[in-house]
mmCIF file of C-alpha atoms in Angstrom:
data_model
loop_
_atom_site.group_PDB
_atom_site.id
_atom_site.type_symbol
_atom_site.label_atom_id
_atom_site.label_comp_id
_atom_site.label_asym_id
_atom_site.label_seq_id
_atom_site.Cartn_x
_atom_site.Cartn_y
_atom_site.Cartn_z
ATOM 1 C CA MET Z 258 -10.518 25.311 19.777
ATOM 2 C CA ASN Z 259 -8.278 22.280 19.785
ATOM 3 C CA ASN Z 260 -7.275 20.194 16.740
ATOM 4 C CA LEU Z 261 -9.976 17.586 17.298
ATOM 5 C CA ASN Z 262 -12.801 20.142 17.361
ATOM 6 C CA ILE Z 263 -11.457 21.983 14.321
ATOM 7 C CA ILE Z 264 -11.107 18.755 12.323
ATOM 8 C CA GLU Z 265 -14.557 17.547 13.426
ATOM 9 C CA TYR Z 266 -16.147 20.816 12.320
ATOM 10 C CA TYR Z 267 -14.276 20.683 9.018
ATOM 11 C CA TYR Z 268 -15.334 17.076 8.475
ATOM 12 C CA HIS Z 269 -19.028 17.843 8.955
ATOM 13 C CA HIS Z 270 -18.974 20.900 6.690
ATOM 14 C CA HIS Z 271 -16.434 20.044 3.987
ATOM 15 C CA GLN Z 272 -16.179 16.255 3.740
ATOM 16 C CA ALA Z 273 -18.541 16.111 0.728
ATOM 17 C CA GLU Z 274 -16.523 18.805 -1.062
ATOM 18 C CA LEU Z 275 -13.287 16.903 -0.470
ATOM 19 C CA LEU Z 276 -14.921 13.658 -1.624
ATOM 20 C CA ALA Z 277 -16.102 15.336 -4.846
ATOM 21 C CA PHE Z 278 -12.587 16.665 -5.455
ATOM 22 C CA VAL Z 279 -10.971 13.253 -4.997
ATOM 23 C CA SER Z 280 -13.698 11.434 -6.976
ATOM 24 C CA SER Z 281 -13.214 13.755 -9.924
ATOM 25 C CA ARG Z 282 -9.551 12.776 -10.077
ATOM 26 C CA LEU Z 283 -9.937 9.045 -9.516
ATOM 27 C CA GLY Z 284 -13.136 8.176 -11.326
ATOM 28 C CA GLY Z 285 -14.136 5.685 -8.639
ATOM 29 C CA LYS Z 286 -16.161 6.429 -5.540
ATOM 30 C CA GLU Z 287 -14.779 3.592 -3.395
ATOM 31 C CA GLU Z 288 -11.152 4.611 -3.889
ATOM 32 C CA ALA Z 289 -12.112 8.251 -3.313
ATOM 33 C CA GLU Z 290 -13.840 7.415 -0.037
ATOM 34 C CA ASP Z 291 -10.748 5.525 1.110
ATOM 35 C CA ILE Z 292 -8.496 8.449 0.281
ATOM 36 C CA VAL Z 293 -10.772 10.977 1.989
ATOM 37 C CA GLN Z 294 -10.826 8.801 5.087
ATOM 38 C CA ASP Z 295 -7.020 8.646 4.961
ATOM 39 C CA VAL Z 296 -6.914 12.448 4.739
ATOM 40 C CA PHE Z 297 -8.891 12.810 7.953
ATOM 41 C CA LEU Z 298 -6.896 10.058 9.621
ATOM 42 C CA ARG Z 299 -3.662 11.892 8.822
ATOM 43 C CA LEU Z 300 -5.135 15.146 10.075
ATOM 44 C CA LEU Z 301 -6.102 13.471 13.346
ATOM 45 C CA GLN Z 302 -2.635 11.953 13.705
ATOM 46 C CA ASN Z 303 -0.988 15.331 13.141
ATOM 47 C CA ASN Z 304 0.593 16.544 16.397
ATOM 48 C CA SER Z 305 1.225 20.123 15.317
ATOM 49 C CA PRO Z 306 -1.443 22.784 15.913
ATOM 50 C CA ILE Z 307 -3.971 23.212 13.113
ATOM 51 C CA MET Z 308 -5.585 26.561 12.363
ATOM 52 C CA GLU Z 309 -9.038 26.830 10.848
ATOM 53 C CA SER Z 310 -7.742 29.244 8.216
ATOM 54 C CA THR Z 311 -5.159 26.758 6.875
ATOM 55 C CA LEU Z 312 -7.036 23.486 7.363
ATOM 56 C CA HIS Z 313 -8.786 23.649 3.984
ATOM 57 C CA ALA Z 314 -5.487 23.977 2.100
ATOM 58 C CA LEU Z 315 -3.853 21.323 4.270
ATOM 59 C CA ALA Z 316 -6.669 18.823 3.670
ATOM 60 C CA PHE Z 317 -6.579 19.338 -0.097
ATOM 61 C CA THR Z 318 -2.774 19.102 -0.157
ATOM 62 C CA ILE Z 319 -2.902 15.804 1.712
ATOM 63 C CA ALA Z 320 -5.619 14.590 -0.681
ATOM 64 C CA ARG Z 321 -3.527 15.526 -3.742
ATOM 65 C CA ASN Z 322 -0.510 13.726 -2.295
ATOM 66 C CA LEU Z 323 -2.567 10.609 -1.571
ATOM 67 C CA ILE Z 324 -3.983 10.688 -5.114
ATOM 68 C CA THR Z 325 -0.446 10.916 -6.483
ATOM 69 C CA ASP Z 326 0.598 7.970 -4.299
ATOM 70 C CA TYR Z 327 -2.437 6.009 -5.521
ATOM 71 C CA TYR Z 328 -1.451 6.514 -9.164
ATOM 72 C CA ARG Z 329 2.199 5.685 -8.444
ATOM 73 C CA ARG Z 330 1.190 2.390 -6.861
ATOM 74 C CA LYS Z 331 -1.222 1.697 -9.689
ATOM 75 C CA GLN Z 332 1.490 2.440 -12.254
ATOM 76 C CA TRP Z 333 3.823 -0.019 -10.526
ATOM 77 C CA VAL Z 334 1.132 -2.700 -10.581
ATOM 78 C CA ILE Z 335 0.498 -2.053 -14.275
ATOM 79 C CA LYS Z 336 4.215 -2.004 -15.106
ATOM 80 C CA TYR Z 337 4.867 -5.386 -13.528
ATOM 81 C CA GLY Z 338 1.677 -7.009 -14.799
ATOM 82 C CA MET Z 339 0.290 -7.976 -11.418
ATOM 83 C CA GLN Z 340 -3.329 -6.959 -12.149
ATOM 84 C CA PRO Z 341 -5.347 -6.371 -15.307
ATOM 85 C CA ILE Z 342 -5.097 -2.855 -16.708
ATOM 86 C CA ASP Z 343 -8.161 -0.620 -16.461
ATOM 87 C CA TYR Z 344 -7.756 1.476 -19.610
ATOM 88 C CA ARG Z 345 -10.631 3.780 -18.667
ATOM 89 C CA GLN Z 346 -8.638 5.267 -15.797
ATOM 90 C CA GLN Z 347 -5.086 4.923 -17.098
ATOM 91 C CA THR Z 348 -3.448 6.675 -20.024
ATOM 92 C CA VAL Z 349 -1.155 4.293 -21.856
ATOM 93 C CA THR Z 350 2.170 5.794 -22.920
ATOM 94 C CA ALA Z 351 4.795 4.456 -25.285
ATOM 95 C CA GLU Z 352 6.848 3.523 -22.224
ATOM 96 C CA ASP Z 353 3.952 1.386 -20.937
ATOM 97 C CA GLU Z 354 3.644 -0.295 -24.321
ATOM 98 C CA ALA Z 355 7.328 -1.188 -24.216
ATOM 99 C CA ALA Z 356 7.024 -2.613 -20.702
ATOM 100 C CA ARG Z 357 6.584 -6.341 -20.486
ATOM 101 C CA PRO Z 358 5.708 -8.699 -17.671
ATOM 102 C CA LEU Z 359 8.694 -9.954 -15.717
ATOM 103 C CA SER Z 360 10.000 -13.418 -16.473
ATOM 104 C CA ILE Z 361 10.003 -16.067 -13.764
ATOM 105 C CA HIS Z 362 13.756 -15.616 -13.414
ATOM 106 C CA GLU Z 363 13.472 -11.835 -12.993
ATOM 107 C CA MET Z 364 10.606 -12.154 -10.525
ATOM 108 C CA THR Z 365 12.555 -14.712 -8.489
ATOM 109 C CA ALA Z 366 15.613 -12.440 -8.418
ATOM 110 C CA PHE Z 367 13.378 -9.547 -7.345
ATOM 111 C CA LEU Z 368 11.886 -11.614 -4.506
ATOM 112 C CA GLU Z 369 15.301 -12.860 -3.417
ATOM 113 C CA ARG Z 370 16.551 -9.278 -3.104
ATOM 114 C CA GLY Z 371 13.620 -8.614 -0.782
ATOM 115 C CA LEU Z 372 14.342 -11.774 1.177
ATOM 116 C CA LEU Z 373 17.810 -10.447 2.033
ATOM 117 C CA ARG Z 374 16.027 -8.130 4.465
ATOM 118 C CA VAL Z 375 14.274 -11.043 6.177
ATOM 119 C CA PRO Z 376 15.913 -12.723 9.186
ATOM 120 C CA GLU Z 377 17.702 -15.907 8.170
ATOM 121 C CA LYS Z 378 15.465 -18.143 10.333
ATOM 122 C CA CYS Z 379 12.424 -16.892 8.407
ATOM 123 C CA ARG Z 380 13.841 -16.977 4.865
ATOM 124 C CA GLU Z 381 13.750 -20.720 4.305
ATOM 125 C CA LEU Z 382 10.230 -21.014 5.711
ATOM 126 C CA TYR Z 383 9.066 -18.242 3.388
ATOM 127 C CA ARG Z 384 10.737 -19.921 0.414
ATOM 128 C CA MET Z 385 8.987 -23.207 1.262
ATOM 129 C CA HIS Z 386 5.685 -21.358 1.464
ATOM 130 C CA ILE Z 387 6.100 -19.358 -1.753
ATOM 131 C CA TYR Z 388 8.123 -21.606 -4.048
ATOM 132 C CA ASP Z 389 6.824 -24.988 -2.911
ATOM 133 C CA GLY Z 390 3.299 -23.815 -2.087
ATOM 134 C CA MET Z 391 3.444 -25.434 1.333
ATOM 135 C CA GLN Z 392 0.970 -24.566 4.079
ATOM 136 C CA VAL Z 393 2.055 -23.724 7.622
ATOM 137 C CA SER Z 394 1.119 -27.217 8.858
ATOM 138 C CA ASP Z 395 3.171 -28.871 6.080
ATOM 139 C CA ILE Z 396 6.187 -26.687 6.836
ATOM 140 C CA SER Z 397 5.815 -27.426 10.528
ATOM 141 C CA GLN Z 398 5.790 -31.175 9.887
ATOM 142 C CA GLN Z 399 8.740 -31.068 7.490
ATOM 143 C CA THR Z 400 10.951 -28.913 9.696
ATOM 144 C CA GLY Z 401 9.808 -30.397 13.010
ATOM 145 C CA GLU Z 402 9.124 -26.905 14.372
ATOM 146 C CA ASN Z 403 6.083 -25.880 16.367
ATOM 147 C CA TYR Z 404 3.106 -24.757 14.209
ATOM 148 C CA LYS Z 405 2.863 -21.384 15.996
ATOM 149 C CA SER Z 406 6.585 -20.792 15.600
ATOM 150 C CA VAL Z 407 6.381 -21.399 11.845
ATOM 151 C CA GLU Z 408 3.295 -19.177 11.604
ATOM 152 C CA TYR Z 409 5.063 -16.396 13.536
ATOM 153 C CA ARG Z 410 8.198 -16.545 11.375
ATOM 154 C CA LEU Z 411 6.160 -16.535 8.159
ATOM 155 C CA GLY Z 412 4.368 -13.458 9.488
ATOM 156 C CA ILE Z 413 7.676 -11.702 10.062
ATOM 157 C CA ALA Z 414 8.833 -12.589 6.544
ATOM 158 C CA ARG Z 415 5.574 -11.387 4.990
ATOM 159 C CA LYS Z 416 5.780 -8.057 6.822
ATOM 160 C CA GLU Z 417 9.360 -7.492 5.664
ATOM 161 C CA ILE Z 418 8.506 -8.376 2.057
ATOM 162 C CA ARG Z 419 5.477 -6.036 2.129
ATOM 163 C CA LYS Z 420 7.667 -3.260 3.535
ATOM 164 C CA TYR Z 421 10.242 -3.919 0.788
ATOM 165 C CA LEU Z 422 7.566 -3.783 -1.927
ATOM 166 C CA ARG Z 423 6.075 -0.561 -0.529
ATOM 167 C CA HIS Z 424 9.524 0.993 -0.373
ATOM 168 C CA ILE Z 425 10.362 0.300 -4.015
ATOM 169 C CA SER Z 426 6.970 1.299 -5.437
#
């Protein structure tokens, strides 16, 4: 049996069990379904041979790691005050109580550190978009650049900033 057949068989017979495991640790069915889907996606992307005898442990290990990643990202969001806190799913520690939302100055410095990774041609366009709230068409008119060129460069900047934020979280 090849990897695809083994994973397909496992999916049909154990997907509900894996979903129950993840749901019990997250408390939300939608997030659990996303994580279970990510587990099977990672299994399918795995190039090394998979044995039926070890697949169960591998799937649950991947699920545990994804759950840990989920809570790490959620903790970062809570720490920096970017979304409201759901106290039903999060235990508040003394460290969380001491944490405060970042000031405008700190947030700007944080963003500027991320912008150092962005190509210079894209930085100013991204600053105009974020700080001045300008749309692509407004930036295009002000700079005299082609609309598609501005859109492309903003896309590059956004990808780099997202990568930077994922890396630090």
